[in-house]
């Protein structure tokens, strides 16, 4: 758990120029650092440096996405090649244990509106 001030050192310096830059993307957002079954949550995950990457049960906007799913259904991610970023928080947490049933249809609707899926 953190606040926006806690995330600022990581995310605050990012802007469109950084996300579109190939070096940053290759270094942090697209290179897999860890993948496989996560022994804490009990399902397959995939991580870059500091970010989750798309994985089967949480594909975000597909390959090339990076971000993070949070406790109870929150999610934020970007897909630089699509020029897309997405964030969702709720005022009532779902029970932990896999993807929140509210996020998948919402993400799919956004992708349809953005012209991909």
Short mmCIF file of N, CA and C in Angstrom, two decimals:
data_model
loop_
_atom_site.label_atom_id
_atom_site.label_comp_id
_atom_site.label_asym_id
_atom_site.label_seq_id
_atom_site.Cartn_x
_atom_site.Cartn_y
_atom_site.Cartn_z
N UNK A 1 0.84 -1.17 0.00
CA UNK A 1 0.00 0.00 0.00
C UNK A 1 0.88 1.23 0.00
N UNK A 2 0.43 2.24 -0.73
CA UNK A 2 1.17 3.49 -0.78
C UNK A 2 0.22 4.62 -1.15
N UNK A 3 0.75 5.81 -1.19
CA UNK A 3 -0.02 6.98 -1.60
C UNK A 3 0.57 7.49 -2.91
N UNK A 4 -0.06 8.49 -3.48
CA UNK A 4 0.49 9.09 -4.69
C UNK A 4 1.89 9.65 -4.45
N UNK A 5 2.16 10.11 -3.25
CA UNK A 5 3.50 10.63 -2.94
C UNK A 5 4.53 9.51 -2.92
N UNK A 6 4.11 8.33 -2.50
CA UNK A 6 5.01 7.19 -2.50
C UNK A 6 5.31 6.70 -3.91
N UNK A 7 4.36 6.85 -4.82
CA UNK A 7 4.56 6.42 -6.20
C UNK A 7 5.30 7.45 -7.05
N UNK A 8 5.28 8.69 -6.63
CA UNK A 8 5.84 9.77 -7.45
C UNK A 8 7.28 9.53 -7.88
N UNK A 9 8.16 9.05 -7.00
CA UNK A 9 9.54 8.84 -7.46
C UNK A 9 9.63 7.87 -8.65
N UNK A 10 8.72 6.92 -8.73
CA UNK A 10 8.73 5.95 -9.82
C UNK A 10 7.97 6.46 -11.03
N UNK A 11 6.74 6.90 -10.84
CA UNK A 11 5.87 7.29 -11.94
C UNK A 11 5.93 8.76 -12.26
N UNK A 12 6.26 9.60 -11.29
CA UNK A 12 6.16 11.04 -11.47
C UNK A 12 7.05 11.60 -12.56
N UNK A 13 8.15 10.96 -12.84
CA UNK A 13 9.07 11.45 -13.86
C UNK A 13 8.68 10.97 -15.26
N UNK A 14 7.68 10.11 -15.34
CA UNK A 14 7.27 9.58 -16.63
C UNK A 14 6.31 10.54 -17.31
N UNK A 15 6.51 10.74 -18.57
CA UNK A 15 5.56 11.48 -19.39
C UNK A 15 5.58 10.84 -20.77
N UNK A 16 4.86 11.40 -21.69
CA UNK A 16 4.74 10.78 -23.01
C UNK A 16 6.09 10.59 -23.68
N UNK A 17 7.02 11.52 -23.50
CA UNK A 17 8.34 11.36 -24.12
C UNK A 17 9.06 10.13 -23.59
N UNK A 18 8.96 9.88 -22.29
CA UNK A 18 9.62 8.71 -21.71
C UNK A 18 8.96 7.41 -22.18
N UNK A 19 7.63 7.39 -22.20
CA UNK A 19 6.93 6.17 -22.56
C UNK A 19 7.13 5.79 -24.02
N UNK A 20 7.29 6.78 -24.87
CA UNK A 20 7.50 6.50 -26.29
C UNK A 20 8.95 6.20 -26.60
N UNK A 21 9.83 6.55 -25.69
CA UNK A 21 11.26 6.33 -25.90
C UNK A 21 11.59 4.86 -25.84
N UNK A 22 12.30 4.38 -26.84
CA UNK A 22 12.61 2.96 -26.91
C UNK A 22 13.48 2.44 -25.78
N UNK A 23 14.49 3.23 -25.36
CA UNK A 23 15.40 2.75 -24.33
C UNK A 23 14.68 2.49 -23.01
N UNK A 24 13.85 3.44 -22.58
CA UNK A 24 13.11 3.27 -21.33
C UNK A 24 12.19 2.07 -21.42
N UNK A 25 11.47 1.96 -22.51
CA UNK A 25 10.52 0.85 -22.67
C UNK A 25 11.24 -0.49 -22.66
N UNK A 26 12.34 -0.59 -23.38
CA UNK A 26 13.07 -1.87 -23.40
C UNK A 26 13.61 -2.22 -22.02
N UNK A 27 14.07 -1.20 -21.29
CA UNK A 27 14.70 -1.46 -20.00
C UNK A 27 13.70 -1.82 -18.91
N UNK A 28 12.59 -1.11 -18.83
CA UNK A 28 11.69 -1.27 -17.70
C UNK A 28 10.34 -1.89 -18.04
N UNK A 29 9.81 -1.62 -19.20
CA UNK A 29 8.42 -1.96 -19.45
C UNK A 29 8.21 -3.18 -20.31
N UNK A 30 9.23 -3.70 -20.94
CA UNK A 30 8.98 -4.83 -21.82
C UNK A 30 9.86 -6.04 -21.55
N UNK A 31 10.91 -5.88 -20.81
CA UNK A 31 11.81 -7.00 -20.53
C UNK A 31 11.29 -7.78 -19.33
N UNK A 32 11.04 -9.06 -19.51
CA UNK A 32 10.57 -9.91 -18.42
C UNK A 32 11.72 -10.21 -17.47
N UNK A 33 11.50 -9.90 -16.19
CA UNK A 33 12.49 -10.19 -15.16
C UNK A 33 12.11 -11.42 -14.34
N UNK A 34 10.82 -11.69 -14.22
CA UNK A 34 10.34 -12.85 -13.47
C UNK A 34 9.01 -13.29 -14.04
N UNK A 35 8.82 -14.59 -14.16
CA UNK A 35 7.54 -15.11 -14.63
C UNK A 35 7.34 -16.52 -14.08
N UNK A 36 6.09 -16.94 -14.11
CA UNK A 36 5.74 -18.27 -13.62
C UNK A 36 4.73 -18.16 -12.49
N UNK A 37 4.51 -19.28 -11.82
CA UNK A 37 3.53 -19.28 -10.74
C UNK A 37 4.05 -18.45 -9.57
N UNK A 38 3.23 -17.51 -9.16
CA UNK A 38 3.53 -16.67 -8.00
C UNK A 38 3.10 -17.45 -6.76
N UNK A 39 4.04 -17.77 -5.90
CA UNK A 39 3.73 -18.61 -4.74
C UNK A 39 2.88 -17.88 -3.70
N UNK A 40 2.81 -16.56 -3.77
CA UNK A 40 1.98 -15.80 -2.84
C UNK A 40 0.52 -15.80 -3.28
N UNK A 41 0.28 -15.47 -4.55
CA UNK A 41 -1.10 -15.36 -5.03
C UNK A 41 -1.64 -16.65 -5.63
N UNK A 42 -0.75 -17.57 -6.01
CA UNK A 42 -1.18 -18.89 -6.48
C UNK A 42 -1.56 -18.98 -7.95
N UNK A 43 -1.16 -18.01 -8.77
CA UNK A 43 -1.40 -18.12 -10.21
C UNK A 43 -0.22 -17.50 -10.95
N UNK A 44 -0.18 -17.74 -12.26
CA UNK A 44 0.92 -17.28 -13.08
C UNK A 44 0.95 -15.75 -13.17
N UNK A 45 2.13 -15.18 -13.01
CA UNK A 45 2.32 -13.74 -13.17
C UNK A 45 3.59 -13.51 -14.00
N UNK A 46 3.79 -12.26 -14.39
CA UNK A 46 4.98 -11.88 -15.15
C UNK A 46 5.33 -10.45 -14.77
N UNK A 47 6.60 -10.22 -14.45
CA UNK A 47 7.06 -8.91 -14.01
C UNK A 47 8.23 -8.43 -14.83
N UNK A 48 8.23 -7.12 -15.09
CA UNK A 48 9.40 -6.41 -15.58
C UNK A 48 10.08 -5.81 -14.36
N UNK A 49 10.82 -4.72 -14.55
CA UNK A 49 11.47 -4.05 -13.43
C UNK A 49 10.50 -3.07 -12.81
N UNK A 50 9.86 -3.47 -11.72
CA UNK A 50 8.94 -2.59 -11.00
C UNK A 50 7.51 -2.58 -11.49
N UNK A 51 7.21 -3.30 -12.55
CA UNK A 51 5.86 -3.30 -13.12
C UNK A 51 5.43 -4.72 -13.44
N UNK A 52 4.14 -4.96 -13.36
CA UNK A 52 3.62 -6.21 -13.90
C UNK A 52 3.55 -6.04 -15.42
N UNK A 53 3.79 -7.13 -16.12
CA UNK A 53 3.58 -7.19 -17.56
C UNK A 53 2.34 -8.02 -17.79
N UNK A 54 1.80 -8.00 -19.00
CA UNK A 54 0.58 -8.78 -19.25
C UNK A 54 0.86 -10.26 -19.00
N UNK A 55 -0.15 -10.94 -18.47
CA UNK A 55 -0.06 -12.39 -18.25
C UNK A 55 -1.46 -12.96 -18.42
N UNK A 56 -1.59 -14.29 -18.56
CA UNK A 56 -2.86 -14.87 -18.99
C UNK A 56 -4.11 -14.41 -18.25
N UNK A 57 -4.12 -14.38 -16.94
CA UNK A 57 -5.35 -14.02 -16.25
C UNK A 57 -5.56 -12.52 -16.13
N UNK A 58 -4.55 -11.74 -16.49
CA UNK A 58 -4.64 -10.27 -16.43
C UNK A 58 -3.87 -9.68 -17.61
N UNK A 59 -4.50 -9.70 -18.78
CA UNK A 59 -3.78 -9.30 -19.99
C UNK A 59 -3.60 -7.80 -20.21
N UNK A 60 -4.22 -6.98 -19.37
CA UNK A 60 -4.18 -5.53 -19.56
C UNK A 60 -4.64 -5.22 -20.99
N UNK A 61 -3.82 -4.52 -21.79
CA UNK A 61 -4.18 -4.24 -23.18
C UNK A 61 -3.40 -5.14 -24.13
N UNK A 62 -2.92 -6.27 -23.62
CA UNK A 62 -2.17 -7.22 -24.43
C UNK A 62 -0.68 -7.06 -24.29
N UNK A 63 0.04 -7.84 -25.10
CA UNK A 63 1.50 -7.81 -25.09
C UNK A 63 1.97 -6.38 -25.33
N UNK A 64 2.92 -5.94 -24.54
CA UNK A 64 3.41 -4.57 -24.62
C UNK A 64 2.87 -3.69 -23.50
N UNK A 65 1.92 -4.22 -22.74
CA UNK A 65 1.35 -3.47 -21.60
C UNK A 65 2.25 -3.61 -20.38
N UNK A 66 2.25 -2.59 -19.54
CA UNK A 66 2.90 -2.67 -18.25
C UNK A 66 2.11 -1.83 -17.27
N UNK A 67 2.11 -2.23 -16.02
CA UNK A 67 1.36 -1.52 -14.99
C UNK A 67 1.29 -2.36 -13.75
N UNK A 68 0.12 -2.33 -13.09
CA UNK A 68 -0.03 -3.16 -11.91
C UNK A 68 -1.49 -3.29 -11.53
N UNK A 69 -1.86 -4.49 -11.18
CA UNK A 69 -3.16 -4.75 -10.57
C UNK A 69 -3.00 -4.61 -9.08
N UNK A 70 -4.02 -4.10 -8.41
CA UNK A 70 -3.95 -3.87 -6.98
C UNK A 70 -4.96 -4.69 -6.22
N UNK A 71 -4.89 -4.59 -4.93
CA UNK A 71 -5.78 -5.31 -4.03
C UNK A 71 -7.23 -4.89 -4.25
N UNK A 72 -8.09 -5.86 -4.39
CA UNK A 72 -9.51 -5.59 -4.45
C UNK A 72 -10.05 -5.10 -5.77
N UNK A 73 -9.22 -5.05 -6.82
CA UNK A 73 -9.72 -4.70 -8.14
C UNK A 73 -9.12 -3.50 -8.80
N UNK A 74 -8.34 -2.71 -8.09
CA UNK A 74 -7.71 -1.55 -8.72
C UNK A 74 -6.72 -2.00 -9.79
N UNK A 75 -6.59 -1.21 -10.84
CA UNK A 75 -5.65 -1.54 -11.90
C UNK A 75 -5.23 -0.24 -12.59
N UNK A 76 -3.97 -0.19 -12.98
CA UNK A 76 -3.46 0.91 -13.80
C UNK A 76 -2.41 0.32 -14.74
N UNK A 77 -2.48 0.71 -16.00
CA UNK A 77 -1.49 0.23 -16.95
C UNK A 77 -1.38 1.19 -18.13
N UNK A 78 -0.33 1.00 -18.90
CA UNK A 78 -0.13 1.74 -20.14
C UNK A 78 0.27 0.75 -21.22
N UNK A 79 -0.04 1.12 -22.44
CA UNK A 79 0.40 0.37 -23.61
C UNK A 79 0.94 1.41 -24.58
N UNK A 80 2.26 1.68 -24.53
CA UNK A 80 2.83 2.76 -25.32
C UNK A 80 2.56 2.67 -26.82
N UNK A 81 2.63 1.48 -27.40
CA UNK A 81 2.43 1.36 -28.85
C UNK A 81 1.01 1.76 -29.26
N UNK A 82 0.05 1.56 -28.39
CA UNK A 82 -1.33 1.96 -28.68
C UNK A 82 -1.61 3.40 -28.25
N UNK A 83 -0.68 4.00 -27.53
CA UNK A 83 -0.91 5.34 -27.02
C UNK A 83 -2.01 5.36 -25.98
N UNK A 84 -2.10 4.29 -25.21
CA UNK A 84 -3.21 4.10 -24.28
C UNK A 84 -2.71 3.97 -22.85
N UNK A 85 -3.39 4.63 -21.94
CA UNK A 85 -3.18 4.38 -20.51
C UNK A 85 -4.55 4.25 -19.87
N UNK A 86 -4.61 3.52 -18.77
CA UNK A 86 -5.89 3.19 -18.14
C UNK A 86 -5.68 3.09 -16.64
N UNK A 87 -6.60 3.60 -15.89
CA UNK A 87 -6.58 3.45 -14.44
C UNK A 87 -7.99 3.28 -13.91
N UNK A 88 -8.15 2.43 -12.94
CA UNK A 88 -9.46 2.18 -12.35
C UNK A 88 -9.30 1.92 -10.86
N UNK A 89 -10.02 2.67 -10.07
CA UNK A 89 -10.12 2.41 -8.64
C UNK A 89 -11.60 2.41 -8.29
N UNK A 90 -11.94 1.79 -7.22
CA UNK A 90 -13.35 1.65 -6.85
C UNK A 90 -13.56 2.08 -5.41
N UNK A 91 -14.81 2.28 -5.04
CA UNK A 91 -15.08 2.66 -3.66
C UNK A 91 -15.53 1.47 -2.81
N UNK A 92 -15.55 0.28 -3.40
CA UNK A 92 -15.85 -0.94 -2.65
C UNK A 92 -14.97 -2.05 -3.20
N UNK A 93 -14.12 -2.58 -2.35
CA UNK A 93 -13.20 -3.62 -2.77
C UNK A 93 -13.92 -4.94 -2.97
N UNK A 94 -13.49 -5.66 -3.98
CA UNK A 94 -13.96 -7.03 -4.18
C UNK A 94 -13.13 -7.94 -3.29
N UNK A 95 -13.59 -9.14 -3.11
CA UNK A 95 -12.82 -10.11 -2.34
C UNK A 95 -11.53 -10.44 -3.07
N UNK A 96 -10.42 -10.57 -2.35
CA UNK A 96 -9.17 -10.91 -3.01
C UNK A 96 -9.22 -12.32 -3.58
N UNK A 97 -8.38 -12.57 -4.56
CA UNK A 97 -8.30 -13.91 -5.13
C UNK A 97 -8.60 -13.94 -6.60
N UNK A 98 -7.77 -13.32 -7.41
CA UNK A 98 -7.95 -13.33 -8.85
C UNK A 98 -8.50 -12.02 -9.36
N UNK A 99 -8.68 -11.96 -10.66
CA UNK A 99 -9.15 -10.71 -11.27
C UNK A 99 -10.52 -10.30 -10.76
N UNK A 100 -10.69 -9.03 -10.56
CA UNK A 100 -11.99 -8.48 -10.16
C UNK A 100 -12.94 -8.60 -11.35
N UNK A 101 -14.13 -9.13 -11.16
CA UNK A 101 -15.05 -9.29 -12.29
C UNK A 101 -15.50 -7.97 -12.91
N UNK A 102 -15.26 -6.86 -12.25
CA UNK A 102 -15.64 -5.56 -12.82
C UNK A 102 -14.60 -5.04 -13.80
N UNK A 103 -13.34 -5.40 -13.64
CA UNK A 103 -12.30 -4.78 -14.46
C UNK A 103 -12.23 -5.34 -15.87
N UNK A 104 -12.38 -6.64 -16.03
CA UNK A 104 -12.23 -7.23 -17.37
C UNK A 104 -13.21 -6.65 -18.37
N UNK A 105 -14.53 -6.59 -18.09
CA UNK A 105 -15.43 -6.00 -19.08
C UNK A 105 -15.15 -4.52 -19.33
N UNK A 106 -14.72 -3.80 -18.31
CA UNK A 106 -14.41 -2.39 -18.47
C UNK A 106 -13.20 -2.20 -19.38
N UNK A 107 -12.15 -2.98 -19.16
CA UNK A 107 -10.96 -2.91 -20.00
C UNK A 107 -11.30 -3.30 -21.44
N UNK A 108 -12.09 -4.34 -21.61
CA UNK A 108 -12.49 -4.77 -22.96
C UNK A 108 -13.27 -3.68 -23.68
N UNK A 109 -14.14 -2.97 -22.97
CA UNK A 109 -14.91 -1.88 -23.58
C UNK A 109 -13.98 -0.73 -24.00
N UNK A 110 -13.01 -0.41 -23.15
CA UNK A 110 -12.05 0.65 -23.49
C UNK A 110 -11.26 0.26 -24.73
N UNK A 111 -10.82 -0.99 -24.82
CA UNK A 111 -10.05 -1.45 -25.97
C UNK A 111 -10.90 -1.41 -27.24
N UNK A 112 -12.16 -1.77 -27.16
CA UNK A 112 -13.03 -1.68 -28.33
C UNK A 112 -13.17 -0.22 -28.78
N UNK A 113 -13.34 0.69 -27.84
CA UNK A 113 -13.44 2.12 -28.18
C UNK A 113 -12.15 2.66 -28.76
N UNK A 114 -11.03 2.12 -28.30
CA UNK A 114 -9.72 2.58 -28.78
C UNK A 114 -9.32 1.92 -30.10
N UNK A 115 -10.19 1.03 -30.59
CA UNK A 115 -9.94 0.41 -31.88
C UNK A 115 -9.08 -0.83 -31.86
N UNK A 116 -9.03 -1.51 -30.77
CA UNK A 116 -8.27 -2.75 -30.71
C UNK A 116 -8.85 -3.72 -29.73
N UNK A 117 -8.64 -4.98 -29.96
CA UNK A 117 -9.00 -6.08 -29.07
C UNK A 117 -9.24 -7.32 -29.86
#
